[in-house]
Amino acid sequence: MCNSQDLIPIKQIIPKHSYTGEKWKTYRTNKKYLAIDFSHRCAYCDDSDEFKGKDTYQVEHFAPKNKFPDLEYTYDNLLYACSYCNGAKSNKWVGKTAEENIKNDEGFINPCSDEYNLHLKRKLTGEIVPVTPLGLYMYKNLKLYLKRHQILYKLKVYSTKIDELNNVITKKKSDNKNIGKKLLEEELLSHLLKDFYFYIKMLSENN
């Protein structure tokens, strides 16, 4: 486990289901709505689907469908998850009922709960770290130690910064402004792009 000082929440936005109960009895349709509800991010690791593609993301059953088949299409039991977290969690469940998700610091916190951020944090360098015993259980059982989670986090950070800087440059050009900062901005953009593609290369080497 890691000291929570100088760490940030693993999830910047806590996802909320837009529907309660059973509605769409197809994974394709459920996935379409879940992607929106989860801001195109994995429920567990918060990786964006921007770089690996939506096709690699899946409909995950928080309470496993193999143990609780009556919840197979219950929308608020479904999560948008990357194939890595979905595969790692699989049918793991500590309780005998769908409501018993935690026992003696083991189990899974529902990632749609504000409590999720109390157990898992992220370093500024992108690595996910556990800060409680329950967080450590999830960290190990979801394989949140995989390097890809750090890489995808940093890619999203740099992608956002590049977009923001491009918007500034575009606006200045449209306003015909030249106040001596254009070169500095373009140099900064160049550095960001170098870092961006460095992590792209790391991602390709870790798959």
PDB file of C-alpha atoms in Angstrom:
ATOM      1  CA  MET A   1       0.000   0.000   0.000  1.00  0.00           C
ATOM      2  CA  CYS A   2       1.044   3.587  -0.506  1.00  0.00           C
ATOM      3  CA  ASN A   3       0.784   6.769   1.553  1.00  0.00           C
ATOM      4  CA  SER A   4      -2.039   8.885   0.149  1.00  0.00           C
ATOM      5  CA  GLN A   5       0.038  12.100   0.324  1.00  0.00           C
ATOM      6  CA  ASP A   6       0.702  13.635  -3.102  1.00  0.00           C
ATOM      7  CA  LEU A   7      -1.726  11.232  -4.781  1.00  0.00           C
ATOM      8  CA  ILE A   8      -4.811  12.046  -6.817  1.00  0.00           C
ATOM      9  CA  PRO A   9      -8.123  10.141  -7.008  1.00  0.00           C
ATOM     10  CA  ILE A  10      -8.071   7.252  -9.482  1.00  0.00           C
ATOM     11  CA  LYS A  11     -11.336   8.549 -10.948  1.00  0.00           C
ATOM     12  CA  GLN A  12     -11.850  12.248 -11.677  1.00  0.00           C
ATOM     13  CA  ILE A  13     -15.518  11.670 -12.480  1.00  0.00           C
ATOM     14  CA  ILE A  14     -17.642   9.080 -10.658  1.00  0.00           C
ATOM     15  CA  PRO A  15     -19.890   7.457 -13.302  1.00  0.00           C
ATOM     16  CA  LYS A  16     -23.644   7.288 -12.825  1.00  0.00           C
ATOM     17  CA  HIS A  17     -26.055   4.913 -14.533  1.00  0.00           C
ATOM     18  CA  SER A  18     -28.682   6.720 -16.571  1.00  0.00           C
ATOM     19  CA  TYR A  19     -31.173   3.892 -16.108  1.00  0.00           C
ATOM     20  CA  THR A  20     -32.202   1.536 -13.305  1.00  0.00           C
ATOM     21  CA  GLY A  21     -33.476  -1.991 -13.856  1.00  0.00           C
ATOM     22  CA  GLU A  22     -33.675  -4.103 -16.994  1.00  0.00           C
ATOM     23  CA  LYS A  23     -34.266  -2.496 -20.372  1.00  0.00           C
ATOM     24  CA  TRP A  24     -32.016  -3.613 -23.233  1.00  0.00           C
ATOM     25  CA  LYS A  25     -31.474  -7.350 -23.581  1.00  0.00           C
ATOM     26  CA  THR A  26     -28.494  -7.059 -25.895  1.00  0.00           C
ATOM     27  CA  TYR A  27     -24.907  -6.366 -24.916  1.00  0.00           C
ATOM     28  CA  ARG A  28     -24.421  -4.195 -27.991  1.00  0.00           C
ATOM     29  CA  THR A  29     -27.160  -1.765 -26.971  1.00  0.00           C
ATOM     30  CA  ASN A  30     -26.183  -1.812 -23.302  1.00  0.00           C
ATOM     31  CA  LYS A  31     -22.570  -1.095 -24.244  1.00  0.00           C
ATOM     32  CA  LYS A  32     -23.629   1.892 -26.344  1.00  0.00           C
ATOM     33  CA  TYR A  33     -25.325   3.540 -23.364  1.00  0.00           C
ATOM     34  CA  LEU A  34     -22.728   2.433 -20.834  1.00  0.00           C
ATOM     35  CA  ALA A  35     -19.943   4.062 -22.874  1.00  0.00           C
ATOM     36  CA  ILE A  36     -21.740   7.396 -22.501  1.00  0.00           C
ATOM     37  CA  ASP A  37     -22.522   6.919 -18.799  1.00  0.00           C
ATOM     38  CA  PHE A  38     -18.887   6.032 -18.085  1.00  0.00           C
ATOM     39  CA  SER A  39     -17.443   8.859 -20.228  1.00  0.00           C
ATOM     40  CA  HIS A  40     -15.763   6.252 -22.461  1.00  0.00           C
ATOM     41  CA  ARG A  41     -13.559   5.149 -19.554  1.00  0.00           C
ATOM     42  CA  CYS A  42     -13.091   1.793 -17.865  1.00  0.00           C
ATOM     43  CA  ALA A  43     -15.118   1.554 -14.662  1.00  0.00           C
ATOM     44  CA  TYR A  44     -12.196   0.101 -12.709  1.00  0.00           C
ATOM     45  CA  CYS A  45      -8.896   1.539 -14.012  1.00  0.00           C
ATOM     46  CA  ASP A  46     -10.373   4.714 -15.601  1.00  0.00           C
ATOM     47  CA  ASP A  47      -8.431   4.132 -18.846  1.00  0.00           C
ATOM     48  CA  SER A  48      -9.920   6.020 -21.781  1.00  0.00           C
ATOM     49  CA  ASP A  49     -11.038   4.030 -24.838  1.00  0.00           C
ATOM     50  CA  GLU A  50      -9.556   6.784 -27.026  1.00  0.00           C
ATOM     51  CA  PHE A  51      -6.318   4.964 -27.810  1.00  0.00           C
ATOM     52  CA  LYS A  52      -7.148   1.251 -27.852  1.00  0.00           C
ATOM     53  CA  GLY A  53     -10.604   1.634 -29.388  1.00  0.00           C
ATOM     54  CA  LYS A  54     -14.159   0.996 -28.254  1.00  0.00           C
ATOM     55  CA  ASP A  55     -14.090  -2.523 -29.694  1.00  0.00           C
ATOM     56  CA  THR A  56     -11.668  -3.589 -26.963  1.00  0.00           C
ATOM     57  CA  TYR A  57     -14.072  -2.441 -24.226  1.00  0.00           C
ATOM     58  CA  GLN A  58     -16.728  -4.768 -22.875  1.00  0.00           C
ATOM     59  CA  VAL A  59     -19.902  -4.991 -20.839  1.00  0.00           C
ATOM     60  CA  GLU A  60     -18.835  -6.119 -17.354  1.00  0.00           C
ATOM     61  CA  HIS A  61     -21.212  -7.554 -14.758  1.00  0.00           C
ATOM     62  CA  PHE A  62     -20.380  -6.155 -11.319  1.00  0.00           C
ATOM     63  CA  ALA A  63     -22.172  -9.055  -9.617  1.00  0.00           C
ATOM     64  CA  PRO A  64     -21.108 -11.903 -11.955  1.00  0.00           C
ATOM     65  CA  LYS A  65     -23.802 -13.223 -14.291  1.00  0.00           C
ATOM     66  CA  ASN A  66     -22.583 -16.805 -13.783  1.00  0.00           C
ATOM     67  CA  LYS A  67     -23.401 -16.524 -10.077  1.00  0.00           C
ATOM     68  CA  PHE A  68     -26.449 -14.257 -10.441  1.00  0.00           C
ATOM     69  CA  PRO A  69     -28.044 -14.958 -13.855  1.00  0.00           C
ATOM     70  CA  ASP A  70     -31.122 -12.888 -13.008  1.00  0.00           C
ATOM     71  CA  LEU A  71     -28.884  -9.775 -13.163  1.00  0.00           C
ATOM     72  CA  GLU A  72     -27.480 -10.483 -16.635  1.00  0.00           C
ATOM     73  CA  TYR A  73     -29.314  -7.553 -18.241  1.00  0.00           C
ATOM     74  CA  THR A  74     -29.974  -5.415 -15.173  1.00  0.00           C
ATOM     75  CA  TYR A  75     -28.506  -2.124 -16.362  1.00  0.00           C
ATOM     76  CA  ASP A  76     -27.297  -0.800 -13.007  1.00  0.00           C
ATOM     77  CA  ASN A  77     -25.316  -4.039 -12.504  1.00  0.00           C
ATOM     78  CA  LEU A  78     -23.491  -3.455 -15.801  1.00  0.00           C
ATOM     79  CA  LEU A  79     -20.223  -1.552 -16.186  1.00  0.00           C
ATOM     80  CA  TYR A  80     -18.138  -0.301 -19.113  1.00  0.00           C
ATOM     81  CA  ALA A  81     -14.756  -1.983 -18.729  1.00  0.00           C
ATOM     82  CA  CYS A  82     -11.557  -2.576 -20.643  1.00  0.00           C
ATOM     83  CA  SER A  83     -10.836  -6.183 -21.563  1.00  0.00           C
ATOM     84  CA  TYR A  84      -7.925  -6.282 -19.077  1.00  0.00           C
ATOM     85  CA  CYS A  85      -9.993  -5.373 -15.997  1.00  0.00           C
ATOM     86  CA  ASN A  86     -12.986  -7.405 -17.160  1.00  0.00           C
ATOM     87  CA  GLY A  87     -10.814 -10.460 -17.737  1.00  0.00           C
ATOM     88  CA  ALA A  88      -8.957 -10.044 -14.435  1.00  0.00           C
ATOM     89  CA  LYS A  89     -12.131  -9.713 -12.363  1.00  0.00           C
ATOM     90  CA  SER A  90     -13.907 -12.518 -14.231  1.00  0.00           C
ATOM     91  CA  ASN A  91     -16.325 -14.300 -11.848  1.00  0.00           C
ATOM     92  CA  LYS A  92     -14.583 -13.289  -8.614  1.00  0.00           C
ATOM     93  CA  TRP A  93     -17.106 -12.533  -5.869  1.00  0.00           C
ATOM     94  CA  VAL A  94     -16.690 -12.905  -2.114  1.00  0.00           C
ATOM     95  CA  GLY A  95     -20.338 -12.942  -1.075  1.00  0.00           C
ATOM     96  CA  LYS A  96     -23.213 -15.371  -1.323  1.00  0.00           C
ATOM     97  CA  THR A  97     -25.629 -12.684  -2.537  1.00  0.00           C
ATOM     98  CA  ALA A  98     -25.349  -9.950  -5.137  1.00  0.00           C
ATOM     99  CA  GLU A  99     -25.432  -7.336  -2.375  1.00  0.00           C
ATOM    100  CA  GLU A 100     -22.554  -8.899  -0.414  1.00  0.00           C
ATOM    101  CA  ASN A 101     -19.626  -7.481  -2.350  1.00  0.00           C
ATOM    102  CA  ILE A 102     -17.250  -6.967   0.621  1.00  0.00           C
ATOM    103  CA  LYS A 103     -16.097  -9.383   3.351  1.00  0.00           C
ATOM    104  CA  ASN A 104     -13.182  -8.739   5.718  1.00  0.00           C
ATOM    105  CA  ASP A 105     -11.309  -6.272   3.493  1.00  0.00           C
ATOM    106  CA  GLU A 106     -11.827  -8.456   0.439  1.00  0.00           C
ATOM    107  CA  GLY A 107     -14.101  -7.867  -2.518  1.00  0.00           C
ATOM    108  CA  PHE A 108     -14.919  -5.063  -4.919  1.00  0.00           C
ATOM    109  CA  ILE A 109     -16.271  -1.594  -4.284  1.00  0.00           C
ATOM    110  CA  ASN A 110     -18.808  -0.566  -6.901  1.00  0.00           C
ATOM    111  CA  PRO A 111     -16.903   1.927  -9.106  1.00  0.00           C
ATOM    112  CA  CYS A 112     -20.072   4.005  -9.373  1.00  0.00           C
ATOM    113  CA  SER A 113     -19.705   4.772  -5.669  1.00  0.00           C
ATOM    114  CA  ASP A 114     -17.838   7.778  -4.249  1.00  0.00           C
ATOM    115  CA  GLU A 115     -16.192   5.282  -1.893  1.00  0.00           C
ATOM    116  CA  TYR A 116     -14.136   3.817  -4.757  1.00  0.00           C
ATOM    117  CA  ASN A 117     -11.719   6.755  -4.636  1.00  0.00           C
ATOM    118  CA  LEU A 118     -11.044   6.131  -0.929  1.00  0.00           C
ATOM    119  CA  HIS A 119      -9.275   2.848  -1.636  1.00  0.00           C
ATOM    120  CA  LEU A 120      -7.366   3.454  -4.867  1.00  0.00           C
ATOM    121  CA  LYS A 121      -5.328   6.486  -5.892  1.00  0.00           C
ATOM    122  CA  ARG A 122      -2.994   7.451  -8.692  1.00  0.00           C
ATOM    123  CA  LYS A 123       0.489   8.922  -8.716  1.00  0.00           C
ATOM    124  CA  LEU A 124       1.059  11.982 -10.877  1.00  0.00           C
ATOM    125  CA  THR A 125       3.247   9.736 -13.016  1.00  0.00           C
ATOM    126  CA  GLY A 126       0.157   7.633 -13.752  1.00  0.00           C
ATOM    127  CA  GLU A 127       0.645   4.485 -11.675  1.00  0.00           C
ATOM    128  CA  ILE A 128      -2.382   3.232  -9.749  1.00  0.00           C
ATOM    129  CA  VAL A 129      -1.696   2.507  -6.068  1.00  0.00           C
ATOM    130  CA  PRO A 130      -3.770   0.995  -3.241  1.00  0.00           C
ATOM    131  CA  VAL A 131      -4.131   2.990   0.002  1.00  0.00           C
ATOM    132  CA  THR A 132      -6.256   0.568   2.077  1.00  0.00           C
ATOM    133  CA  PRO A 133      -6.321  -3.224   2.574  1.00  0.00           C
ATOM    134  CA  LEU A 134      -9.478  -3.410   0.467  1.00  0.00           C
ATOM    135  CA  GLY A 135      -7.776  -1.287  -2.159  1.00  0.00           C
ATOM    136  CA  LEU A 136      -4.879  -3.744  -2.163  1.00  0.00           C
ATOM    137  CA  TYR A 137      -7.294  -6.637  -2.795  1.00  0.00           C
ATOM    138  CA  MET A 138      -8.803  -4.821  -5.796  1.00  0.00           C
ATOM    139  CA  TYR A 139      -5.360  -3.738  -6.999  1.00  0.00           C
ATOM    140  CA  LYS A 140      -4.162  -7.342  -7.118  1.00  0.00           C
ATOM    141  CA  ASN A 141      -7.348  -8.968  -8.391  1.00  0.00           C
ATOM    142  CA  LEU A 142      -7.954  -6.407 -11.132  1.00  0.00           C
ATOM    143  CA  LYS A 143      -4.241  -6.386 -12.050  1.00  0.00           C
ATOM    144  CA  LEU A 144      -4.155  -2.611 -11.735  1.00  0.00           C
ATOM    145  CA  TYR A 145      -0.366  -2.863 -11.493  1.00  0.00           C
ATOM    146  CA  LEU A 146      -0.120  -3.409 -15.269  1.00  0.00           C
ATOM    147  CA  LYS A 147       2.109  -0.833 -16.966  1.00  0.00           C
ATOM    148  CA  ARG A 148      -0.549  -0.102 -19.579  1.00  0.00           C
ATOM    149  CA  HIS A 149      -2.667   1.787 -17.018  1.00  0.00           C
ATOM    150  CA  GLN A 150       0.116   4.282 -16.380  1.00  0.00           C
ATOM    151  CA  ILE A 151       0.776   4.658 -20.106  1.00  0.00           C
ATOM    152  CA  LEU A 152      -2.856   5.232 -21.069  1.00  0.00           C
ATOM    153  CA  TYR A 153      -3.281   7.768 -18.274  1.00  0.00           C
ATOM    154  CA  LYS A 154      -0.275   9.768 -19.456  1.00  0.00           C
ATOM    155  CA  LEU A 155      -1.418   9.556 -23.076  1.00  0.00           C
ATOM    156  CA  LYS A 156      -4.750  11.080 -22.101  1.00  0.00           C
ATOM    157  CA  VAL A 157      -3.021  13.842 -20.113  1.00  0.00           C
ATOM    158  CA  TYR A 158      -0.768  14.755 -23.039  1.00  0.00           C
ATOM    159  CA  SER A 159      -3.593  14.471 -25.568  1.00  0.00           C
ATOM    160  CA  THR A 160      -5.643  16.945 -23.530  1.00  0.00           C
ATOM    161  CA  LYS A 161      -2.717  19.367 -23.177  1.00  0.00           C
ATOM    162  CA  ILE A 162      -1.969  19.198 -26.901  1.00  0.00           C
ATOM    163  CA  ASP A 163      -5.603  19.936 -27.738  1.00  0.00           C
ATOM    164  CA  GLU A 164      -5.674  22.869 -25.320  1.00  0.00           C
ATOM    165  CA  LEU A 165      -2.472  24.342 -26.737  1.00  0.00           C
ATOM    166  CA  ASN A 166      -3.650  23.881 -30.307  1.00  0.00           C
ATOM    167  CA  ASN A 167      -6.844  25.749 -29.434  1.00  0.00           C
ATOM    168  CA  VAL A 168      -4.809  28.649 -28.025  1.00  0.00           C
ATOM    169  CA  ILE A 169      -2.638  28.834 -31.158  1.00  0.00           C
ATOM    170  CA  THR A 170      -5.664  28.588 -33.467  1.00  0.00           C
ATOM    171  CA  LYS A 171      -7.490  31.348 -31.602  1.00  0.00           C
ATOM    172  CA  LYS A 172      -4.482  33.675 -31.752  1.00  0.00           C
ATOM    173  CA  LYS A 173      -4.139  33.071 -35.466  1.00  0.00           C
ATOM    174  CA  SER A 174      -7.812  33.822 -36.041  1.00  0.00           C
ATOM    175  CA  ASP A 175      -7.475  36.996 -33.973  1.00  0.00           C
ATOM    176  CA  ASN A 176      -4.324  37.936 -35.920  1.00  0.00           C
ATOM    177  CA  LYS A 177      -2.418  38.234 -32.669  1.00  0.00           C
ATOM    178  CA  ASN A 178       1.346  38.016 -32.576  1.00  0.00           C
ATOM    179  CA  ILE A 179       2.662  38.991 -29.163  1.00  0.00           C
ATOM    180  CA  GLY A 180       5.954  37.142 -29.270  1.00  0.00           C
ATOM    181  CA  LYS A 181       4.667  33.958 -27.650  1.00  0.00           C
ATOM    182  CA  LYS A 182       3.881  31.989 -30.776  1.00  0.00           C
ATOM    183  CA  LEU A 183       7.343  30.436 -31.014  1.00  0.00           C
ATOM    184  CA  LEU A 184       7.281  29.484 -27.328  1.00  0.00           C
ATOM    185  CA  GLU A 185       3.869  27.845 -27.739  1.00  0.00           C
ATOM    186  CA  GLU A 186       4.994  25.900 -30.781  1.00  0.00           C
ATOM    187  CA  GLU A 187       8.118  24.731 -28.940  1.00  0.00           C
ATOM    188  CA  LEU A 188       5.978  23.594 -26.012  1.00  0.00           C
ATOM    189  CA  LEU A 189       3.679  21.768 -28.417  1.00  0.00           C
ATOM    190  CA  SER A 190       6.711  20.053 -29.925  1.00  0.00           C
ATOM    191  CA  HIS A 191       7.837  18.835 -26.485  1.00  0.00           C
ATOM    192  CA  LEU A 192       4.350  17.595 -25.675  1.00  0.00           C
ATOM    193  CA  LEU A 193       4.184  15.700 -28.934  1.00  0.00           C
ATOM    194  CA  LYS A 194       7.536  14.042 -28.225  1.00  0.00           C
ATOM    195  CA  ASP A 195       6.284  12.896 -24.808  1.00  0.00           C
ATOM    196  CA  PHE A 196       2.986  11.818 -26.333  1.00  0.00           C
ATOM    197  CA  TYR A 197       4.614   9.567 -28.901  1.00  0.00           C
ATOM    198  CA  PHE A 198       7.054   8.240 -26.312  1.00  0.00           C
ATOM    199  CA  TYR A 199       4.089   6.836 -24.385  1.00  0.00           C
ATOM    200  CA  ILE A 200       2.473   5.603 -27.605  1.00  0.00           C
ATOM    201  CA  LYS A 201       5.643   3.601 -28.231  1.00  0.00           C
ATOM    202  CA  MET A 202       5.589   2.273 -24.664  1.00  0.00           C
ATOM    203  CA  LEU A 203       1.986   1.213 -25.102  1.00  0.00           C
ATOM    204  CA  SER A 204       2.784  -0.775 -28.252  1.00  0.00           C
ATOM    205  CA  GLU A 205       5.641  -2.500 -26.425  1.00  0.00           C
ATOM    206  CA  ASN A 206       3.423  -3.465 -23.482  1.00  0.00           C
ATOM    207  CA  ASN A 207       0.724  -5.349 -25.417  1.00  0.00           C
TER     208      ASN A 207
END
